[in-house]
Amino acid sequence: MTTYLQLPVFKTVTEERRHRKERLAGAFRLFSKFGFDEGVAGHITVRDPEYTDHFWVNPYGKHFSQICVSDLLLINHQGEIVEGDRPVNQAAFAIHSEVHKARPDVVAAAHAHSVYGKTWSALGRLLDPITQDACQFYNDHGLFDDFTGVVYENKEGERIAKALGQHKAVILRNHGLLTVGQSVDSAAWWFITMERSCQSQLLAEAAGTPVFIDEKYAQLTAQQTGVEYEGWLSFQPLWDRIRKEQPDFLE
């Protein structure tokens, strides 16, 4: 196995923090390229490696295409801005703080109002195993089957975290998608590929009646492609692309 295919190892917490922040800023730039940047909606967070009850997040009102490492905010679980001089999206705090509290294994979480994700969410259904890629979420995503307006209260965030459970993703009915991972890389990739799986199923159902993959092979495919390492790995070519195209995000 080459170095490129190995998970990173860090000598210091400062080095790891810098790595997480760079990947976070890069993920925002990629989300913008993919069109996941509607207005002020959407947020990706990453847990700080030293202060594990703190997370880094995008500043409210800053377009994803312009976010740099130096723009990121550090927020604690009380909602206080520990580092940064811009406001935070209250919905980002309400949702992500509760997800990070409920899931100590989660390093990063991603949510955006992407077109196909929010369209699929309006059906109030889980994704079906109709493609190899959709099998990444087979028996590994939940459904938050409720909508009561914009999420401003922590109790609503708690309910979303409960619907997520131990899965890698949750569909928020009439709202969109939320994905999590043990790295920014995997959380971002799960969001990207889940959005595309929503698009694929919408197209398939518009064209006819999709054929489901057999349960046995859907589960096998999930074990092959839906694990944390595969999510991290799938993000690496995208990281190389955005770093080459838009190196200013590292500032």
PDB file of C-alpha atoms in Angstrom:
ATOM      1  CA  MET A   1       0.000   0.000   0.000  1.00  0.00           C
ATOM      2  CA  THR A   2       1.378   3.413  -0.923  1.00  0.00           C
ATOM      3  CA  THR A   3       1.564   6.371   1.445  1.00  0.00           C
ATOM      4  CA  TYR A   4      -1.279   7.992  -0.520  1.00  0.00           C
ATOM      5  CA  LEU A   5      -3.640   5.232   0.539  1.00  0.00           C
ATOM      6  CA  GLN A   6      -2.798   5.351   4.226  1.00  0.00           C
ATOM      7  CA  LEU A   7      -4.739   7.270   6.838  1.00  0.00           C
ATOM      8  CA  PRO A   8      -2.727  10.230   8.171  1.00  0.00           C
ATOM      9  CA  VAL A   9      -0.817   9.982  11.431  1.00  0.00           C
ATOM     10  CA  PHE A  10      -0.005  13.117  13.428  1.00  0.00           C
ATOM     11  CA  LYS A  11       2.930  13.888  15.691  1.00  0.00           C
ATOM     12  CA  THR A  12       1.210  16.717  17.570  1.00  0.00           C
ATOM     13  CA  VAL A  13      -2.309  17.917  18.294  1.00  0.00           C
ATOM     14  CA  THR A  14      -1.431  21.196  16.568  1.00  0.00           C
ATOM     15  CA  GLU A  15      -0.604  19.298  13.387  1.00  0.00           C
ATOM     16  CA  GLU A  16      -3.833  17.339  13.591  1.00  0.00           C
ATOM     17  CA  ARG A  17      -5.892  20.479  14.199  1.00  0.00           C
ATOM     18  CA  ARG A  18      -4.378  22.148  11.155  1.00  0.00           C
ATOM     19  CA  HIS A  19      -5.106  19.065   9.053  1.00  0.00           C
ATOM     20  CA  ARG A  20      -8.759  18.961  10.141  1.00  0.00           C
ATOM     21  CA  LYS A  21      -9.231  22.670   9.454  1.00  0.00           C
ATOM     22  CA  GLU A  22      -7.663  22.396   5.995  1.00  0.00           C
ATOM     23  CA  ARG A  23      -9.906  19.478   5.093  1.00  0.00           C
ATOM     24  CA  LEU A  24     -12.918  21.390   6.405  1.00  0.00           C
ATOM     25  CA  ALA A  25     -12.175  24.482   4.321  1.00  0.00           C
ATOM     26  CA  GLY A  26     -11.523  22.274   1.290  1.00  0.00           C
ATOM     27  CA  ALA A  27     -14.827  20.463   1.808  1.00  0.00           C
ATOM     28  CA  PHE A  28     -16.683  23.767   1.715  1.00  0.00           C
ATOM     29  CA  ARG A  29     -15.030  24.679  -1.585  1.00  0.00           C
ATOM     30  CA  LEU A  30     -16.022  21.290  -2.999  1.00  0.00           C
ATOM     31  CA  PHE A  31     -19.599  21.641  -1.768  1.00  0.00           C
ATOM     32  CA  SER A  32     -19.763  24.941  -3.620  1.00  0.00           C
ATOM     33  CA  LYS A  33     -18.456  23.332  -6.830  1.00  0.00           C
ATOM     34  CA  PHE A  34     -21.155  20.669  -6.521  1.00  0.00           C
ATOM     35  CA  GLY A  35     -23.869  23.293  -5.971  1.00  0.00           C
ATOM     36  CA  PHE A  36     -24.530  22.555  -2.290  1.00  0.00           C
ATOM     37  CA  ASP A  37     -24.438  26.261  -1.371  1.00  0.00           C
ATOM     38  CA  GLU A  38     -27.939  27.677  -1.323  1.00  0.00           C
ATOM     39  CA  GLY A  39     -27.991  31.068   0.391  1.00  0.00           C
ATOM     40  CA  VAL A  40     -26.817  30.882   3.992  1.00  0.00           C
ATOM     41  CA  ALA A  41     -28.010  27.286   4.480  1.00  0.00           C
ATOM     42  CA  GLY A  42     -25.612  24.433   5.143  1.00  0.00           C
ATOM     43  CA  HIS A  43     -22.776  23.684   7.500  1.00  0.00           C
ATOM     44  CA  ILE A  44     -19.957  21.212   8.023  1.00  0.00           C
ATOM     45  CA  THR A  45     -18.273  20.771  11.393  1.00  0.00           C
ATOM     46  CA  VAL A  46     -15.172  19.026  12.670  1.00  0.00           C
ATOM     47  CA  ARG A  47     -14.402  18.225  16.287  1.00  0.00           C
ATOM     48  CA  ASP A  48     -11.272  19.821  17.701  1.00  0.00           C
ATOM     49  CA  PRO A  49      -8.684  17.087  18.449  1.00  0.00           C
ATOM     50  CA  GLU A  50      -7.675  18.622  21.788  1.00  0.00           C
ATOM     51  CA  TYR A  51     -10.853  20.246  23.097  1.00  0.00           C
ATOM     52  CA  THR A  52     -13.243  17.494  22.129  1.00  0.00           C
ATOM     53  CA  ASP A  53     -16.326  19.407  23.313  1.00  0.00           C
ATOM     54  CA  HIS A  54     -15.506  22.115  20.758  1.00  0.00           C
ATOM     55  CA  PHE A  55     -15.957  22.048  16.990  1.00  0.00           C
ATOM     56  CA  TRP A  56     -14.870  24.114  14.004  1.00  0.00           C
ATOM     57  CA  VAL A  57     -17.563  25.444  11.676  1.00  0.00           C
ATOM     58  CA  ASN A  58     -18.115  27.916   8.851  1.00  0.00           C
ATOM     59  CA  PRO A  59     -19.014  31.522   9.737  1.00  0.00           C
ATOM     60  CA  TYR A  60     -22.616  32.514   9.107  1.00  0.00           C
ATOM     61  CA  GLY A  61     -23.180  34.262   5.799  1.00  0.00           C
ATOM     62  CA  LYS A  62     -19.803  33.449   4.234  1.00  0.00           C
ATOM     63  CA  HIS A  63     -20.215  31.788   0.847  1.00  0.00           C
ATOM     64  CA  PHE A  64     -18.764  28.281   0.680  1.00  0.00           C
ATOM     65  CA  SER A  65     -16.708  29.254  -2.376  1.00  0.00           C
ATOM     66  CA  GLN A  66     -14.835  31.876  -0.354  1.00  0.00           C
ATOM     67  CA  ILE A  67     -14.129  30.031   2.886  1.00  0.00           C
ATOM     68  CA  CYS A  68     -10.495  29.768   3.970  1.00  0.00           C
ATOM     69  CA  VAL A  69      -8.899  28.053   6.959  1.00  0.00           C
ATOM     70  CA  SER A  70      -8.531  31.434   8.674  1.00  0.00           C
ATOM     71  CA  ASP A  71     -12.312  32.041   8.473  1.00  0.00           C
ATOM     72  CA  LEU A  72     -13.324  29.000  10.521  1.00  0.00           C
ATOM     73  CA  LEU A  73     -14.954  29.466  13.922  1.00  0.00           C
ATOM     74  CA  LEU A  74     -14.296  27.393  17.041  1.00  0.00           C
ATOM     75  CA  ILE A  75     -17.502  26.829  19.021  1.00  0.00           C
ATOM     76  CA  ASN A  76     -17.997  25.052  22.340  1.00  0.00           C
ATOM     77  CA  HIS A  77     -21.029  22.969  23.268  1.00  0.00           C
ATOM     78  CA  GLN A  78     -22.543  25.939  25.098  1.00  0.00           C
ATOM     79  CA  GLY A  79     -22.683  27.858  21.831  1.00  0.00           C
ATOM     80  CA  GLU A  80     -19.900  30.274  22.720  1.00  0.00           C
ATOM     81  CA  ILE A  81     -17.521  31.436  19.979  1.00  0.00           C
ATOM     82  CA  VAL A  82     -14.086  30.607  21.375  1.00  0.00           C
ATOM     83  CA  GLU A  83     -12.131  31.600  18.276  1.00  0.00           C
ATOM     84  CA  GLY A  84     -13.247  33.801  15.376  1.00  0.00           C
ATOM     85  CA  ASP A  85     -14.951  37.151  14.981  1.00  0.00           C
ATOM     86  CA  ARG A  86     -18.054  36.357  12.911  1.00  0.00           C
ATOM     87  CA  PRO A  87     -21.464  35.003  13.952  1.00  0.00           C
ATOM     88  CA  VAL A  88     -22.357  31.327  13.838  1.00  0.00           C
ATOM     89  CA  ASN A  89     -25.439  29.845  12.195  1.00  0.00           C
ATOM     90  CA  GLN A  90     -27.775  28.997  15.084  1.00  0.00           C
ATOM     91  CA  ALA A  91     -29.118  25.978  13.216  1.00  0.00           C
ATOM     92  CA  ALA A  92     -25.554  24.719  12.772  1.00  0.00           C
ATOM     93  CA  PHE A  93     -25.027  24.902  16.522  1.00  0.00           C
ATOM     94  CA  ALA A  94     -28.386  23.363  17.427  1.00  0.00           C
ATOM     95  CA  ILE A  95     -27.910  20.368  15.134  1.00  0.00           C
ATOM     96  CA  HIS A  96     -24.181  19.734  15.194  1.00  0.00           C
ATOM     97  CA  SER A  97     -23.596  20.260  18.906  1.00  0.00           C
ATOM     98  CA  GLU A  98     -26.163  17.573  19.703  1.00  0.00           C
ATOM     99  CA  VAL A  99     -24.790  15.183  17.079  1.00  0.00           C
ATOM    100  CA  HIS A 100     -21.255  15.612  18.425  1.00  0.00           C
ATOM    101  CA  LYS A 101     -22.506  15.148  22.009  1.00  0.00           C
ATOM    102  CA  ALA A 102     -24.466  11.999  21.168  1.00  0.00           C
ATOM    103  CA  ARG A 103     -21.738  10.432  19.042  1.00  0.00           C
ATOM    104  CA  PRO A 104     -18.215  10.664  20.542  1.00  0.00           C
ATOM    105  CA  ASP A 105     -16.983   8.623  17.555  1.00  0.00           C
ATOM    106  CA  VAL A 106     -18.101  11.311  15.112  1.00  0.00           C
ATOM    107  CA  VAL A 107     -15.312  13.678  14.129  1.00  0.00           C
ATOM    108  CA  ALA A 108     -17.199  15.539  11.383  1.00  0.00           C
ATOM    109  CA  ALA A 109     -20.768  16.152  10.276  1.00  0.00           C
ATOM    110  CA  ALA A 110     -22.119  17.664   7.051  1.00  0.00           C
ATOM    111  CA  HIS A 111     -25.495  19.148   6.149  1.00  0.00           C
ATOM    112  CA  ALA A 112     -26.612  21.228   3.177  1.00  0.00           C
ATOM    113  CA  HIS A 113     -29.805  21.999   1.254  1.00  0.00           C
ATOM    114  CA  SER A 114     -28.761  20.133  -1.872  1.00  0.00           C
ATOM    115  CA  VAL A 115     -31.371  19.848  -4.626  1.00  0.00           C
ATOM    116  CA  TYR A 116     -31.766  16.083  -4.875  1.00  0.00           C
ATOM    117  CA  GLY A 117     -31.318  15.438  -1.170  1.00  0.00           C
ATOM    118  CA  LYS A 118     -34.083  17.821  -0.182  1.00  0.00           C
ATOM    119  CA  THR A 119     -36.291  16.584  -3.031  1.00  0.00           C
ATOM    120  CA  TRP A 120     -35.893  12.967  -1.954  1.00  0.00           C
ATOM    121  CA  SER A 121     -36.427  13.969   1.690  1.00  0.00           C
ATOM    122  CA  ALA A 122     -39.893  15.271   0.782  1.00  0.00           C
ATOM    123  CA  LEU A 123     -40.951  11.665   0.113  1.00  0.00           C
ATOM    124  CA  GLY A 124     -40.231  10.694   3.731  1.00  0.00           C
ATOM    125  CA  ARG A 125     -38.480   7.466   2.696  1.00  0.00           C
ATOM    126  CA  LEU A 126     -35.153   5.759   3.092  1.00  0.00           C
ATOM    127  CA  LEU A 127     -33.026   5.091   0.031  1.00  0.00           C
ATOM    128  CA  ASP A 128     -33.454   1.682  -1.566  1.00  0.00           C
ATOM    129  CA  PRO A 129     -30.592  -0.622  -2.660  1.00  0.00           C
ATOM    130  CA  ILE A 130     -30.999  -0.018  -6.393  1.00  0.00           C
ATOM    131  CA  THR A 131     -27.355   0.748  -7.250  1.00  0.00           C
ATOM    132  CA  GLN A 132     -23.941  -0.252  -5.987  1.00  0.00           C
ATOM    133  CA  ASP A 133     -23.404   3.269  -4.662  1.00  0.00           C
ATOM    134  CA  ALA A 134     -26.732   3.347  -2.818  1.00  0.00           C
ATOM    135  CA  CYS A 135     -25.658   0.187  -1.008  1.00  0.00           C
ATOM    136  CA  GLN A 136     -23.143   2.293   0.912  1.00  0.00           C
ATOM    137  CA  PHE A 137     -26.182   3.349   2.970  1.00  0.00           C
ATOM    138  CA  TYR A 138     -27.929  -0.004   3.156  1.00  0.00           C
ATOM    139  CA  ASN A 139     -29.162  -0.436   6.747  1.00  0.00           C
ATOM    140  CA  ASP A 140     -26.902   2.487   7.636  1.00  0.00           C
ATOM    141  CA  HIS A 141     -29.067   5.598   7.429  1.00  0.00           C
ATOM    142  CA  GLY A 142     -32.008   6.836   9.441  1.00  0.00           C
ATOM    143  CA  LEU A 143     -35.086   8.975   8.838  1.00  0.00           C
ATOM    144  CA  PHE A 144     -36.085  12.017  10.876  1.00  0.00           C
ATOM    145  CA  ASP A 145     -39.765  11.807   9.988  1.00  0.00           C
ATOM    146  CA  ASP A 146     -40.853  15.254  11.141  1.00  0.00           C
ATOM    147  CA  PHE A 147     -40.559  18.899  10.172  1.00  0.00           C
ATOM    148  CA  THR A 148     -41.352  21.746  12.545  1.00  0.00           C
ATOM    149  CA  GLY A 149     -39.515  24.646  10.935  1.00  0.00           C
ATOM    150  CA  VAL A 150     -35.931  25.846  10.995  1.00  0.00           C
ATOM    151  CA  VAL A 151     -33.902  24.061  13.693  1.00  0.00           C
ATOM    152  CA  TYR A 152     -33.068  26.728  16.274  1.00  0.00           C
ATOM    153  CA  GLU A 153     -33.574  24.737  19.470  1.00  0.00           C
ATOM    154  CA  ASN A 154     -31.189  22.182  20.945  1.00  0.00           C
ATOM    155  CA  LYS A 155     -34.086  19.836  21.706  1.00  0.00           C
ATOM    156  CA  GLU A 156     -34.725  19.588  17.991  1.00  0.00           C
ATOM    157  CA  GLY A 157     -31.037  18.820  17.500  1.00  0.00           C
ATOM    158  CA  GLU A 158     -31.358  16.070  20.104  1.00  0.00           C
ATOM    159  CA  ARG A 159     -34.218  14.511  18.145  1.00  0.00           C
ATOM    160  CA  ILE A 160     -32.169  14.595  14.947  1.00  0.00           C
ATOM    161  CA  ALA A 161     -29.233  12.958  16.744  1.00  0.00           C
ATOM    162  CA  LYS A 162     -31.600  10.247  18.005  1.00  0.00           C
ATOM    163  CA  ALA A 163     -32.871   9.614  14.466  1.00  0.00           C
ATOM    164  CA  LEU A 164     -29.284   9.381  13.246  1.00  0.00           C
ATOM    165  CA  GLY A 165     -28.542   6.761  15.901  1.00  0.00           C
ATOM    166  CA  GLN A 166     -25.365   4.861  15.102  1.00  0.00           C
ATOM    167  CA  HIS A 167     -25.740   5.341  11.349  1.00  0.00           C
ATOM    168  CA  LYS A 168     -23.526   7.352   9.005  1.00  0.00           C
ATOM    169  CA  ALA A 169     -26.426   9.430   7.672  1.00  0.00           C
ATOM    170  CA  VAL A 170     -29.963  10.590   8.302  1.00  0.00           C
ATOM    171  CA  ILE A 171     -32.601  11.916   5.927  1.00  0.00           C
ATOM    172  CA  LEU A 172     -34.345  14.946   7.423  1.00  0.00           C
ATOM    173  CA  ARG A 173     -37.869  14.907   6.015  1.00  0.00           C
ATOM    174  CA  ASN A 174     -38.729  18.059   4.012  1.00  0.00           C
ATOM    175  CA  HIS A 175     -35.245  19.366   4.782  1.00  0.00           C
ATOM    176  CA  GLY A 176     -32.314  17.422   3.342  1.00  0.00           C
ATOM    177  CA  LEU A 177     -29.432  15.146   4.259  1.00  0.00           C
ATOM    178  CA  LEU A 178     -26.985  14.948   7.153  1.00  0.00           C
ATOM    179  CA  THR A 179     -23.920  12.702   7.121  1.00  0.00           C
ATOM    180  CA  VAL A 180     -21.213  11.961   9.670  1.00  0.00           C
ATOM    181  CA  GLY A 181     -17.788  10.354   9.696  1.00  0.00           C
ATOM    182  CA  GLN A 182     -14.576   9.825  11.621  1.00  0.00           C
ATOM    183  CA  SER A 183     -12.954  12.455   9.392  1.00  0.00           C
ATOM    184  CA  VAL A 184     -14.028  15.461   7.358  1.00  0.00           C
ATOM    185  CA  ASP A 185     -13.077  13.394   4.333  1.00  0.00           C
ATOM    186  CA  SER A 186     -15.569  10.615   4.970  1.00  0.00           C
ATOM    187  CA  ALA A 187     -18.398  12.865   6.203  1.00  0.00           C
ATOM    188  CA  ALA A 188     -18.075  15.018   3.074  1.00  0.00           C
ATOM    189  CA  TRP A 189     -17.860  12.010   0.756  1.00  0.00           C
ATOM    190  CA  TRP A 190     -20.909  10.329   2.294  1.00  0.00           C
ATOM    191  CA  PHE A 191     -22.848  13.535   1.665  1.00  0.00           C
ATOM    192  CA  ILE A 192     -21.687  13.819  -1.948  1.00  0.00           C
ATOM    193  CA  THR A 193     -22.461  10.208  -2.824  1.00  0.00           C
ATOM    194  CA  MET A 194     -25.746  10.203  -0.884  1.00  0.00           C
ATOM    195  CA  GLU A 195     -26.885  13.270  -2.823  1.00  0.00           C
ATOM    196  CA  ARG A 196     -26.093  11.436  -6.051  1.00  0.00           C
ATOM    197  CA  SER A 197     -27.896   8.324  -4.848  1.00  0.00           C
ATOM    198  CA  CYS A 198     -30.988  10.463  -4.212  1.00  0.00           C
ATOM    199  CA  GLN A 199     -30.691  11.825  -7.736  1.00  0.00           C
ATOM    200  CA  SER A 200     -30.294   8.330  -9.150  1.00  0.00           C
ATOM    201  CA  GLN A 201     -33.362   6.949  -7.386  1.00  0.00           C
ATOM    202  CA  LEU A 202     -35.492   9.940  -8.364  1.00  0.00           C
ATOM    203  CA  LEU A 203     -34.513   9.409 -12.010  1.00  0.00           C
ATOM    204  CA  ALA A 204     -35.026   5.652 -11.836  1.00  0.00           C
ATOM    205  CA  GLU A 205     -38.501   5.966 -10.340  1.00  0.00           C
ATOM    206  CA  ALA A 206     -39.440   8.614 -12.894  1.00  0.00           C
ATOM    207  CA  ALA A 207     -38.419   6.210 -15.670  1.00  0.00           C
ATOM    208  CA  GLY A 208     -40.060   3.084 -14.287  1.00  0.00           C
ATOM    209  CA  THR A 209     -39.850   0.602 -11.420  1.00  0.00           C
ATOM    210  CA  PRO A 210     -36.286   0.091 -10.134  1.00  0.00           C
ATOM    211  CA  VAL A 211     -35.017  -3.448  -9.558  1.00  0.00           C
ATOM    212  CA  PHE A 212     -33.687  -3.890  -6.041  1.00  0.00           C
ATOM    213  CA  ILE A 213     -30.350  -5.562  -5.362  1.00  0.00           C
ATOM    214  CA  ASP A 214     -30.863  -8.790  -3.438  1.00  0.00           C
ATOM    215  CA  GLU A 215     -30.628  -8.262   0.330  1.00  0.00           C
ATOM    216  CA  LYS A 216     -27.649 -10.605   0.656  1.00  0.00           C
ATOM    217  CA  TYR A 217     -25.631  -8.763  -1.958  1.00  0.00           C
ATOM    218  CA  ALA A 218     -26.773  -5.347  -0.817  1.00  0.00           C
ATOM    219  CA  GLN A 219     -25.370  -6.162   2.629  1.00  0.00           C
ATOM    220  CA  LEU A 220     -22.144  -7.522   1.114  1.00  0.00           C
ATOM    221  CA  THR A 221     -21.722  -4.396  -1.000  1.00  0.00           C
ATOM    222  CA  ALA A 222     -22.314  -2.226   2.074  1.00  0.00           C
ATOM    223  CA  GLN A 223     -19.509  -4.078   3.841  1.00  0.00           C
ATOM    224  CA  GLN A 224     -17.238  -3.542   0.845  1.00  0.00           C
ATOM    225  CA  THR A 225     -17.959   0.119   0.054  1.00  0.00           C
ATOM    226  CA  GLY A 226     -19.754   1.634   3.044  1.00  0.00           C
ATOM    227  CA  VAL A 227     -16.997   1.411   5.652  1.00  0.00           C
ATOM    228  CA  GLU A 228     -15.144   4.404   7.074  1.00  0.00           C
ATOM    229  CA  TYR A 229     -11.907   3.812   5.186  1.00  0.00           C
ATOM    230  CA  GLU A 230     -13.681   3.661   1.834  1.00  0.00           C
ATOM    231  CA  GLY A 231     -15.402   6.956   2.576  1.00  0.00           C
ATOM    232  CA  TRP A 232     -12.077   8.568   3.454  1.00  0.00           C
ATOM    233  CA  LEU A 233     -10.396   7.077   0.390  1.00  0.00           C
ATOM    234  CA  SER A 234     -13.077   8.235  -2.036  1.00  0.00           C
ATOM    235  CA  PHE A 235     -12.558  11.827  -0.912  1.00  0.00           C
ATOM    236  CA  GLN A 236      -8.830  11.874  -1.700  1.00  0.00           C
ATOM    237  CA  PRO A 237      -9.076  12.529  -5.476  1.00  0.00           C
ATOM    238  CA  LEU A 238     -11.514  15.367  -4.765  1.00  0.00           C
ATOM    239  CA  TRP A 239      -9.086  16.806  -2.213  1.00  0.00           C
ATOM    240  CA  ASP A 240      -6.264  16.702  -4.748  1.00  0.00           C
ATOM    241  CA  ARG A 241      -8.494  18.430  -7.291  1.00  0.00           C
ATOM    242  CA  ILE A 242      -9.628  21.299  -5.071  1.00  0.00           C
ATOM    243  CA  ARG A 243      -6.159  21.860  -3.604  1.00  0.00           C
ATOM    244  CA  LYS A 244      -4.759  22.250  -7.113  1.00  0.00           C
ATOM    245  CA  GLU A 245      -7.608  24.400  -8.431  1.00  0.00           C
ATOM    246  CA  GLN A 246      -8.140  26.649  -5.397  1.00  0.00           C
ATOM    247  CA  PRO A 247      -5.055  26.618  -3.149  1.00  0.00           C
ATOM    248  CA  ASP A 248      -6.078  29.929  -1.542  1.00  0.00           C
ATOM    249  CA  PHE A 249      -8.484  28.073   0.805  1.00  0.00           C
ATOM    250  CA  LEU A 250      -5.410  26.964   2.797  1.00  0.00           C
ATOM    251  CA  GLU A 251      -4.767  30.559   3.891  1.00  0.00           C
TER     252      GLU A 251
END
